[in-house]
PDB file of C-alpha atoms in Angstrom:
ATOM      1  CA  MET A  14     120.259  29.799 -21.778  1.00  0.00           C
ATOM      2  CA  GLU A  15     119.371  29.719 -18.271  1.00  0.00           C
ATOM      3  CA  ILE A  16     121.027  30.816 -15.195  1.00  0.00           C
ATOM      4  CA  GLY A  17     122.421  27.679 -12.851  1.00  0.00           C
ATOM      5  CA  ILE A  18     124.312  26.916  -9.844  1.00  0.00           C
ATOM      6  CA  SER A  19     126.602  24.408  -8.912  1.00  0.00           C
ATOM      7  CA  THR A  20     126.232  22.597  -5.198  1.00  0.00           C
ATOM      8  CA  ALA A  21     129.635  23.260  -4.726  1.00  0.00           C
ATOM      9  CA  SER A  22     129.059  26.785  -4.439  1.00  0.00           C
ATOM     10  CA  PHE A  23     127.832  25.695  -1.308  1.00  0.00           C
ATOM     11  CA  PHE A  24     130.844  23.133  -0.015  1.00  0.00           C
ATOM     12  CA  SER A  25     131.569  23.770   3.771  1.00  0.00           C
ATOM     13  CA  LYS A  26     128.585  26.239   3.973  1.00  0.00           C
ATOM     14  CA  VAL A  27     125.830  23.681   4.214  1.00  0.00           C
ATOM     15  CA  THR A  28     125.441  19.602   3.477  1.00  0.00           C
ATOM     16  CA  THR A  29     124.509  19.249  -0.593  1.00  0.00           C
ATOM     17  CA  GLU A  30     121.291  18.071   0.551  1.00  0.00           C
ATOM     18  CA  ASP A  31     120.341  21.113   2.294  1.00  0.00           C
ATOM     19  CA  SER A  32     121.528  23.510  -0.471  1.00  0.00           C
ATOM     20  CA  ALA A  33     118.331  22.803  -2.507  1.00  0.00           C
ATOM     21  CA  ASN A  34     116.240  24.851   0.100  1.00  0.00           C
ATOM     22  CA  ILE A  35     118.464  27.738  -0.508  1.00  0.00           C
ATOM     23  CA  ILE A  36     118.642  27.557  -4.577  1.00  0.00           C
ATOM     24  CA  LYS A  37     115.288  27.802  -4.643  1.00  0.00           C
ATOM     25  CA  SER A  38     114.861  30.731  -2.346  1.00  0.00           C
ATOM     26  CA  LEU A  39     117.011  32.528  -4.234  1.00  0.00           C
ATOM     27  CA  GLY A  40     115.618  31.900  -7.375  1.00  0.00           C
ATOM     28  CA  PHE A  41     116.908  29.829  -9.175  1.00  0.00           C
ATOM     29  CA  LYS A  42     114.869  26.276 -11.795  1.00  0.00           C
ATOM     30  CA  THR A  43     118.351  24.563 -12.639  1.00  0.00           C
ATOM     31  CA  CYS A  44     121.197  23.429 -10.940  1.00  0.00           C
ATOM     32  CA  GLU A  45     124.534  20.878 -10.635  1.00  0.00           C
ATOM     33  CA  VAL A  46     124.608  18.541  -7.979  1.00  0.00           C
ATOM     34  CA  PHE A  47     128.250  18.275  -6.883  1.00  0.00           C
ATOM     35  CA  LEU A  48     128.377  15.007  -4.617  1.00  0.00           C
ATOM     36  CA  THR A  49     130.641  15.642  -1.866  1.00  0.00           C
ATOM     37  CA  THR A  50     132.201  12.497  -0.544  1.00  0.00           C
ATOM     38  CA  PHE A  51     132.073   8.714  -0.706  1.00  0.00           C
ATOM     39  CA  SER A  52     128.289   8.830   1.800  1.00  0.00           C
ATOM     40  CA  GLU A  53     126.943  10.855  -0.864  1.00  0.00           C
ATOM     41  CA  TYR A  54     127.383   8.190  -4.071  1.00  0.00           C
ATOM     42  CA  THR A  55     124.292   5.911  -1.913  1.00  0.00           C
ATOM     43  CA  PRO A  56     121.186   4.801  -3.286  1.00  0.00           C
ATOM     44  CA  GLU A  57     119.895   6.476  -0.043  1.00  0.00           C
ATOM     45  CA  PHE A  58     121.726   9.343  -0.576  1.00  0.00           C
ATOM     46  CA  GLY A  59     120.336   9.595  -4.003  1.00  0.00           C
ATOM     47  CA  ILE A  60     116.750   9.082  -2.352  1.00  0.00           C
ATOM     48  CA  LEU A  61     117.433  11.955   0.253  1.00  0.00           C
ATOM     49  CA  LEU A  62     118.377  13.853  -2.993  1.00  0.00           C
ATOM     50  CA  LYS A  63     115.388  13.157  -4.772  1.00  0.00           C
ATOM     51  CA  ASP A  64     113.017  14.614  -1.715  1.00  0.00           C
ATOM     52  CA  ARG A  65     115.225  17.307  -0.883  1.00  0.00           C
ATOM     53  CA  PHE A  66     115.283  18.885  -4.983  1.00  0.00           C
ATOM     54  CA  GLN A  67     111.960  17.900  -6.188  1.00  0.00           C
ATOM     55  CA  GLY A  68     110.811  21.047  -8.081  1.00  0.00           C
ATOM     56  CA  LEU A  69     114.151  22.461  -9.491  1.00  0.00           C
ATOM     57  CA  ASP A  70     116.134  21.116 -12.425  1.00  0.00           C
ATOM     58  CA  VAL A  71     118.879  18.768 -12.015  1.00  0.00           C
ATOM     59  CA  TYR A  72     120.520  19.459 -14.951  1.00  0.00           C
ATOM     60  CA  SER A  73     123.647  17.446 -14.203  1.00  0.00           C
ATOM     61  CA  ILE A  74     125.903  15.678 -11.425  1.00  0.00           C
ATOM     62  CA  HIS A  75     129.191  15.898 -10.225  1.00  0.00           C
ATOM     63  CA  SER A  76     131.256  13.501  -8.086  1.00  0.00           C
ATOM     64  CA  LEU A  77     134.760  14.503  -6.478  1.00  0.00           C
ATOM     65  CA  ASN A  78     137.227  13.484  -8.705  1.00  0.00           C
ATOM     66  CA  GLN A  79     140.096  12.289  -7.472  1.00  0.00           C
ATOM     67  CA  HIS A  80     137.774   9.496  -5.351  1.00  0.00           C
ATOM     68  CA  TYR A  81     137.949   7.062  -9.009  1.00  0.00           C
ATOM     69  CA  GLU A  82     137.842   8.820 -11.929  1.00  0.00           C
ATOM     70  CA  PRO A  83     141.313   9.250 -12.703  1.00  0.00           C
ATOM     71  CA  GLU A  84     141.357   5.106 -12.302  1.00  0.00           C
ATOM     72  CA  LEU A  85     138.687   4.837 -14.948  1.00  0.00           C
ATOM     73  CA  PHE A  86     141.408   4.566 -17.327  1.00  0.00           C
ATOM     74  CA  ASN A  87     143.861   2.388 -15.405  1.00  0.00           C
ATOM     75  CA  PHE A  88     145.005  -0.245 -17.941  1.00  0.00           C
ATOM     76  CA  VAL A  89     145.422  -2.691 -15.245  1.00  0.00           C
ATOM     77  CA  GLU A  90     141.450  -4.268 -14.903  1.00  0.00           C
ATOM     78  CA  ARG A  91     141.431  -4.789 -11.220  1.00  0.00           C
ATOM     79  CA  THR A  92     142.155  -1.656 -10.742  1.00  0.00           C
ATOM     80  CA  ARG A  93     139.599  -0.477 -13.458  1.00  0.00           C
ATOM     81  CA  ARG A  94     136.868  -2.389 -11.887  1.00  0.00           C
ATOM     82  CA  ASP A  95     136.934  -1.248  -8.697  1.00  0.00           C
ATOM     83  CA  SER A  96     136.390   2.315  -9.563  1.00  0.00           C
ATOM     84  CA  GLU A  97     133.925   1.113 -11.676  1.00  0.00           C
ATOM     85  CA  PHE A  98     131.791   0.387  -8.165  1.00  0.00           C
ATOM     86  CA  PHE A  99     131.729   4.260  -7.494  1.00  0.00           C
ATOM     87  CA  PHE A 100     131.447   5.449 -10.640  1.00  0.00           C
ATOM     88  CA  GLU A 101     128.566   3.372 -11.388  1.00  0.00           C
ATOM     89  CA  GLU A 102     126.865   4.560  -7.794  1.00  0.00           C
ATOM     90  CA  VAL A 103     127.195   8.131  -8.961  1.00  0.00           C
ATOM     91  CA  CYS A 104     125.599   6.939 -11.851  1.00  0.00           C
ATOM     92  CA  TYR A 105     122.358   5.430 -10.182  1.00  0.00           C
ATOM     93  CA  ILE A 106     122.416   8.695  -8.027  1.00  0.00           C
ATOM     94  CA  ALA A 107     122.017  10.399 -11.744  1.00  0.00           C
ATOM     95  CA  LYS A 108     119.103   7.508 -13.032  1.00  0.00           C
ATOM     96  CA  ILE A 109     117.538   8.633  -9.547  1.00  0.00           C
ATOM     97  CA  LEU A 110     117.954  12.535  -9.862  1.00  0.00           C
ATOM     98  CA  LYS A 111     117.351  12.583 -13.818  1.00  0.00           C
ATOM     99  CA  ALA A 112     120.141  14.156 -14.019  1.00  0.00           C
ATOM    100  CA  LYS A 113     121.130  14.891 -18.055  1.00  0.00           C
ATOM    101  CA  TYR A 114     124.484  14.785 -17.385  1.00  0.00           C
ATOM    102  CA  TYR A 115     127.843  14.314 -15.910  1.00  0.00           C
ATOM    103  CA  THR A 116     130.303  16.152 -15.356  1.00  0.00           C
ATOM    104  CA  PHE A 117     133.384  14.126 -16.011  1.00  0.00           C
ATOM    105  CA  HIS A 118     137.537  15.010 -14.900  1.00  0.00           C
ATOM    106  CA  GLY A 119     138.597  11.871 -15.814  1.00  0.00           C
ATOM    107  CA  PRO A 120     142.310  11.007 -15.540  1.00  0.00           C
ATOM    108  CA  ALA A 121     145.090  13.829 -13.917  1.00  0.00           C
ATOM    109  CA  ARG A 122     148.068  15.130 -14.459  1.00  0.00           C
ATOM    110  CA  LEU A 123     149.987  14.100 -11.594  1.00  0.00           C
ATOM    111  CA  LYS A 124     154.144  14.714 -12.969  1.00  0.00           C
ATOM    112  CA  ARG A 125     155.667  17.815 -14.822  1.00  0.00           C
ATOM    113  CA  THR A 126     156.921  15.729 -18.020  1.00  0.00           C
ATOM    114  CA  LYS A 127     155.461  15.240 -20.943  1.00  0.00           C
ATOM    115  CA  TYR A 128     152.729  12.884 -21.414  1.00  0.00           C
ATOM    116  CA  SER A 129     152.280  11.057 -24.414  1.00  0.00           C
ATOM    117  CA  LEU A 130     148.492  10.559 -24.279  1.00  0.00           C
ATOM    118  CA  ASP A 131     147.024   7.025 -25.657  1.00  0.00           C
ATOM    119  CA  PHE A 132     143.228   8.559 -27.373  1.00  0.00           C
ATOM    120  CA  GLN A 133     142.098   5.246 -28.723  1.00  0.00           C
ATOM    121  CA  TRP A 134     142.672   4.070 -25.102  1.00  0.00           C
ATOM    122  CA  ILE A 135     141.212   7.148 -23.814  1.00  0.00           C
ATOM    123  CA  SER A 136     138.348   7.310 -26.259  1.00  0.00           C
ATOM    124  CA  ASN A 137     137.492   3.397 -26.447  1.00  0.00           C
ATOM    125  CA  ARG A 138     137.677   4.052 -21.969  1.00  0.00           C
ATOM    126  CA  LEU A 139     134.925   7.028 -21.813  1.00  0.00           C
ATOM    127  CA  SER A 140     132.956   4.533 -24.422  1.00  0.00           C
ATOM    128  CA  SER A 141     132.494   1.915 -22.596  1.00  0.00           C
ATOM    129  CA  LEU A 142     131.940   4.322 -19.482  1.00  0.00           C
ATOM    130  CA  ASN A 143     128.975   5.987 -21.249  1.00  0.00           C
ATOM    131  CA  ASN A 144     127.751   2.313 -22.221  1.00  0.00           C
ATOM    132  CA  ILE A 145     127.586   1.566 -18.435  1.00  0.00           C
ATOM    133  CA  LEU A 146     126.289   5.660 -17.634  1.00  0.00           C
ATOM    134  CA  GLY A 147     123.455   4.272 -20.158  1.00  0.00           C
ATOM    135  CA  SER A 148     122.785   1.353 -19.270  1.00  0.00           C
ATOM    136  CA  ILE A 149     121.802   2.667 -15.805  1.00  0.00           C
ATOM    137  CA  THR A 150     119.920   5.153 -16.538  1.00  0.00           C
ATOM    138  CA  GLN A 151     118.587   4.518 -20.029  1.00  0.00           C
ATOM    139  CA  GLY A 152     119.690   6.130 -21.990  1.00  0.00           C
ATOM    140  CA  GLU A 153     118.944   9.578 -20.402  1.00  0.00           C
ATOM    141  CA  CYS A 154     122.145  10.702 -18.901  1.00  0.00           C
ATOM    142  CA  TYR A 155     125.859  11.352 -20.747  1.00  0.00           C
ATOM    143  CA  LEU A 156     129.527  12.149 -19.929  1.00  0.00           C
ATOM    144  CA  ALA A 157     130.668  16.119 -20.691  1.00  0.00           C
ATOM    145  CA  TYR A 158     133.895  16.296 -20.145  1.00  0.00           C
ATOM    146  CA  GLU A 159     134.904  19.119 -18.370  1.00  0.00           C
ATOM    147  CA  ASN A 160     138.491  21.168 -19.130  1.00  0.00           C
ATOM    148  CA  VAL A 161     140.177  21.488 -15.938  1.00  0.00           C
ATOM    149  CA  HIS A 162     144.026  22.514 -15.514  1.00  0.00           C
ATOM    150  CA  TRP A 163     145.895  20.022 -13.567  1.00  0.00           C
ATOM    151  CA  THR A 164     144.093  17.126 -15.513  1.00  0.00           C
ATOM    152  CA  TYR A 165     144.683  15.461 -18.929  1.00  0.00           C
ATOM    153  CA  PHE A 166     142.272  17.793 -20.785  1.00  0.00           C
ATOM    154  CA  ASN A 167     144.565  21.077 -19.715  1.00  0.00           C
ATOM    155  CA  ASP A 168     144.752  22.324 -23.114  1.00  0.00           C
ATOM    156  CA  PRO A 169     141.909  22.736 -26.170  1.00  0.00           C
ATOM    157  CA  VAL A 170     144.617  20.251 -28.209  1.00  0.00           C
ATOM    158  CA  PHE A 171     143.322  17.569 -26.441  1.00  0.00           C
ATOM    159  CA  PHE A 172     139.952  17.512 -26.516  1.00  0.00           C
ATOM    160  CA  GLU A 173     140.979  18.666 -30.258  1.00  0.00           C
ATOM    161  CA  SER A 174     142.165  15.190 -30.859  1.00  0.00           C
ATOM    162  CA  LEU A 175     139.724  13.160 -28.488  1.00  0.00           C
ATOM    163  CA  LYS A 176     137.092  14.217 -30.549  1.00  0.00           C
ATOM    164  CA  VAL A 177     138.249  12.846 -33.699  1.00  0.00           C
ATOM    165  CA  LEU A 178     137.832   9.595 -31.868  1.00  0.00           C
ATOM    166  CA  SER A 179     134.962  10.313 -29.648  1.00  0.00           C
ATOM    167  CA  PRO A 180     131.207  11.855 -29.423  1.00  0.00           C
ATOM    168  CA  VAL A 181     131.865  12.275 -26.049  1.00  0.00           C
ATOM    169  CA  LYS A 182     130.161  15.784 -25.360  1.00  0.00           C
ATOM    170  CA  ALA A 183     132.057  18.931 -23.700  1.00  0.00           C
ATOM    171  CA  CYS A 184     131.986  20.660 -20.604  1.00  0.00           C
ATOM    172  CA  LEU A 185     133.419  24.596 -20.379  1.00  0.00           C
ATOM    173  CA  ASP A 186     135.121  26.113 -17.431  1.00  0.00           C
ATOM    174  CA  ILE A 187     136.355  29.409 -17.812  1.00  0.00           C
ATOM    175  CA  LYS A 188     138.298  29.679 -14.055  1.00  0.00           C
ATOM    176  CA  GLN A 189     139.889  26.892 -15.849  1.00  0.00           C
ATOM    177  CA  ALA A 190     140.795  27.807 -18.424  1.00  0.00           C
ATOM    178  CA  MET A 191     142.140  31.014 -16.778  1.00  0.00           C
ATOM    179  CA  GLN A 192     144.606  28.690 -14.708  1.00  0.00           C
ATOM    180  CA  SER A 193     144.907  26.771 -18.136  1.00  0.00           C
ATOM    181  CA  GLY A 194     146.733  29.964 -19.306  1.00  0.00           C
ATOM    182  CA  ILE A 195     144.772  29.561 -22.614  1.00  0.00           C
ATOM    183  CA  ASP A 196     142.504  31.984 -23.471  1.00  0.00           C
ATOM    184  CA  LEU A 197     138.987  30.507 -23.340  1.00  0.00           C
ATOM    185  CA  TYR A 198     137.774  30.619 -26.808  1.00  0.00           C
ATOM    186  CA  SER A 199     140.209  28.996 -28.109  1.00  0.00           C
ATOM    187  CA  TYR A 200     138.183  26.593 -25.589  1.00  0.00           C
ATOM    188  CA  ILE A 201     135.137  27.431 -27.258  1.00  0.00           C
ATOM    189  CA  ASP A 202     136.163  26.860 -30.640  1.00  0.00           C
ATOM    190  CA  ILE A 203     136.971  23.138 -29.936  1.00  0.00           C
ATOM    191  CA  MET A 204     134.250  22.194 -27.748  1.00  0.00           C
ATOM    192  CA  LYS A 205     131.044  24.315 -30.900  1.00  0.00           C
ATOM    193  CA  ASP A 206     128.872  22.120 -31.105  1.00  0.00           C
ATOM    194  CA  ARG A 207     130.153  19.043 -28.517  1.00  0.00           C
ATOM    195  CA  LEU A 208     129.192  21.691 -25.671  1.00  0.00           C
ATOM    196  CA  VAL A 209     126.015  21.030 -23.119  1.00  0.00           C
ATOM    197  CA  ASN A 210     127.229  22.713 -20.195  1.00  0.00           C
ATOM    198  CA  VAL A 211     128.861  25.578 -18.919  1.00  0.00           C
ATOM    199  CA  HIS A 212     130.546  27.048 -15.248  1.00  0.00           C
ATOM    200  CA  LEU A 213     130.304  30.837 -14.060  1.00  0.00           C
ATOM    201  CA  CYS A 214     132.624  32.161 -12.220  1.00  0.00           C
ATOM    202  CA  ASP A 215     134.727  36.229 -12.755  1.00  0.00           C
ATOM    203  CA  TYR A 216     138.160  37.146 -11.604  1.00  0.00           C
ATOM    204  CA  ASN A 217     140.027  40.192 -10.936  1.00  0.00           C
ATOM    205  CA  GLU A 218     143.277  41.105 -13.273  1.00  0.00           C
ATOM    206  CA  ASN A 219     145.381  38.965 -10.963  1.00  0.00           C
ATOM    207  CA  GLY A 220     143.841  35.759 -11.050  1.00  0.00           C
ATOM    208  CA  GLU A 221     141.571  35.865  -8.137  1.00  0.00           C
ATOM    209  CA  LEU A 222     138.823  34.132  -7.601  1.00  0.00           C
ATOM    210  CA  ARG A 223     135.435  35.547  -7.694  1.00  0.00           C
ATOM    211  CA  ILE A 224     132.209  35.585  -7.879  1.00  0.00           C
ATOM    212  CA  PRO A 225     129.826  37.325 -11.536  1.00  0.00           C
ATOM    213  CA  GLY A 226     130.032  40.768 -11.027  1.00  0.00           C
ATOM    214  CA  ARG A 227     133.000  41.303  -8.314  1.00  0.00           C
ATOM    215  CA  GLY A 228     135.733  40.524 -11.389  1.00  0.00           C
ATOM    216  CA  CYS A 229     137.288  41.424 -14.906  1.00  0.00           C
ATOM    217  CA  PHE A 230     135.690  38.684 -16.750  1.00  0.00           C
ATOM    218  CA  ASP A 231     133.384  40.157 -19.865  1.00  0.00           C
ATOM    219  CA  PHE A 232     130.535  37.832 -19.204  1.00  0.00           C
ATOM    220  CA  THR A 233     128.385  39.384 -21.980  1.00  0.00           C
ATOM    221  CA  LYS A 234     131.599  38.918 -24.807  1.00  0.00           C
ATOM    222  CA  LEU A 235     130.938  35.041 -24.037  1.00  0.00           C
ATOM    223  CA  PHE A 236     127.418  34.903 -24.201  1.00  0.00           C
ATOM    224  CA  ASN A 237     127.588  36.076 -27.304  1.00  0.00           C
ATOM    225  CA  LYS A 238     129.919  34.007 -29.084  1.00  0.00           C
ATOM    226  CA  LEU A 239     127.496  30.871 -26.680  1.00  0.00           C
ATOM    227  CA  ILE A 240     124.661  32.423 -29.129  1.00  0.00           C
ATOM    228  CA  SER A 241     126.499  32.255 -31.893  1.00  0.00           C
ATOM    229  CA  ILE A 242     127.285  28.514 -32.192  1.00  0.00           C
ATOM    230  CA  GLY A 243     124.435  27.838 -31.018  1.00  0.00           C
ATOM    231  CA  TYR A 244     124.453  26.776 -27.980  1.00  0.00           C
ATOM    232  CA  ASN A 245     121.356  26.468 -25.296  1.00  0.00           C
ATOM    233  CA  GLY A 246     122.502  24.853 -22.680  1.00  0.00           C
ATOM    234  CA  PRO A 247     122.349  25.876 -18.942  1.00  0.00           C
ATOM    235  CA  LEU A 248     124.666  28.050 -18.101  1.00  0.00           C
ATOM    236  CA  MET A 249     125.984  27.621 -14.301  1.00  0.00           C
ATOM    237  CA  ILE A 250     126.832  29.418 -11.617  1.00  0.00           C
ATOM    238  CA  GLU A 251     130.614  27.728  -9.835  1.00  0.00           C
ATOM    239  CA  VAL A 252     131.889  29.599  -7.220  1.00  0.00           C
ATOM    240  CA  TYR A 253     134.167  28.778  -4.135  1.00  0.00           C
ATOM    241  CA  PRO A 254     132.470  29.753  -0.390  1.00  0.00           C
ATOM    242  CA  LYS A 255     135.806  31.909   0.766  1.00  0.00           C
ATOM    243  CA  ASP A 256     134.271  34.112  -2.521  1.00  0.00           C
ATOM    244  CA  TYR A 257     131.564  35.443  -0.692  1.00  0.00           C
ATOM    245  CA  THR A 258     129.278  36.147   3.019  1.00  0.00           C
ATOM    246  CA  LYS A 259     126.045  36.000   2.114  1.00  0.00           C
ATOM    247  CA  PHE A 260     123.900  33.618  -0.014  1.00  0.00           C
ATOM    248  CA  GLU A 261     121.797  36.523  -1.331  1.00  0.00           C
ATOM    249  CA  GLU A 262     125.514  37.652  -3.114  1.00  0.00           C
ATOM    250  CA  LEU A 263     124.423  34.620  -5.292  1.00  0.00           C
ATOM    251  CA  GLU A 264     121.341  35.619  -6.374  1.00  0.00           C
ATOM    252  CA  GLU A 265     123.142  39.215  -6.847  1.00  0.00           C
ATOM    253  CA  SER A 266     125.372  37.540  -9.540  1.00  0.00           C
ATOM    254  CA  LYS A 267     122.360  35.319 -10.891  1.00  0.00           C
ATOM    255  CA  ASN A 268     120.926  39.095 -11.771  1.00  0.00           C
ATOM    256  CA  TYR A 269     123.797  40.589 -13.126  1.00  0.00           C
ATOM    257  CA  LEU A 270     124.338  37.533 -14.986  1.00  0.00           C
ATOM    258  CA  GLN A 271     120.983  37.214 -16.502  1.00  0.00           C
ATOM    259  CA  GLU A 272     121.326  41.201 -17.503  1.00  0.00           C
ATOM    260  CA  CYS A 273     124.251  40.861 -19.099  1.00  0.00           C
ATOM    261  CA  LEU A 274     122.750  37.731 -20.984  1.00  0.00           C
ATOM    262  CA  ASN A 275     119.686  40.068 -21.908  1.00  0.00           C
ATOM    263  CA  ASP A 276     122.665  42.112 -23.520  1.00  0.00           C
ATOM    264  CA  ALA A 277     123.777  39.428 -25.140  1.00  0.00           C
ATOM    265  CA  TYR A 278     120.698  38.361 -27.032  1.00  0.00           C
ATOM    266  CA  LYS A 279     119.834  41.796 -28.178  1.00  0.00           C
ATOM    267  CA  ASN A 280     122.564  41.388 -30.810  1.00  0.00           C
ATOM    268  CA  PHE A 281     120.841  38.639 -32.341  1.00  0.00           C
TER     269      PHE A 281
END
């Protein structure tokens, strides 16, 4: 496993393209590129990113979910086709950057009422979207469905039901699990061999988010669990800009996480 970072950690502090040099200067080798607005979905921007991120392994990409992802599951074909336009643009960015995974949120839960989900429909749509992504990237990139507390995947039971019908991969976000109020390890037990990406953040006893090493989360315990299930993907720091002041603090978090990872490997 390797400690990486998401460009989302720099949102509002520097632009997506300018985060590349900072990531390199902090000693990271792998990253997730988070595209934050429509102008960043264009091929021209993808070419700019390719130049800026040269020398880094762009393991995954991520877009701003609310822009189009929920409507990819709309029952109206015209609506789906319109949203697929933006999805395909992001797929081309994945191709340009040679990303291996597309971190995916999917539909949101907009109402407090209980949802009755059509898992066959969701599975069919995921298959279609993976086919589009695979066609554009020549089979080099796949969807990784992330647990998010305000989306369909806000509970491990959702993925447990989905994976019976769909081979889709998974991305684990520890802060989102905390915000869902559900034990993190119940997500891992369901994801298991589907897990291809992990987003790291820390938080205190009150659930307030912190950068790794500044909260109470037990990262060594998490890494022990990931090693035990055979996970060997990246561990992406994904924090909010308000949670730190200086970029050097992210390097400190990286070093702290590496120590936790080293300690975990000693148990195997």
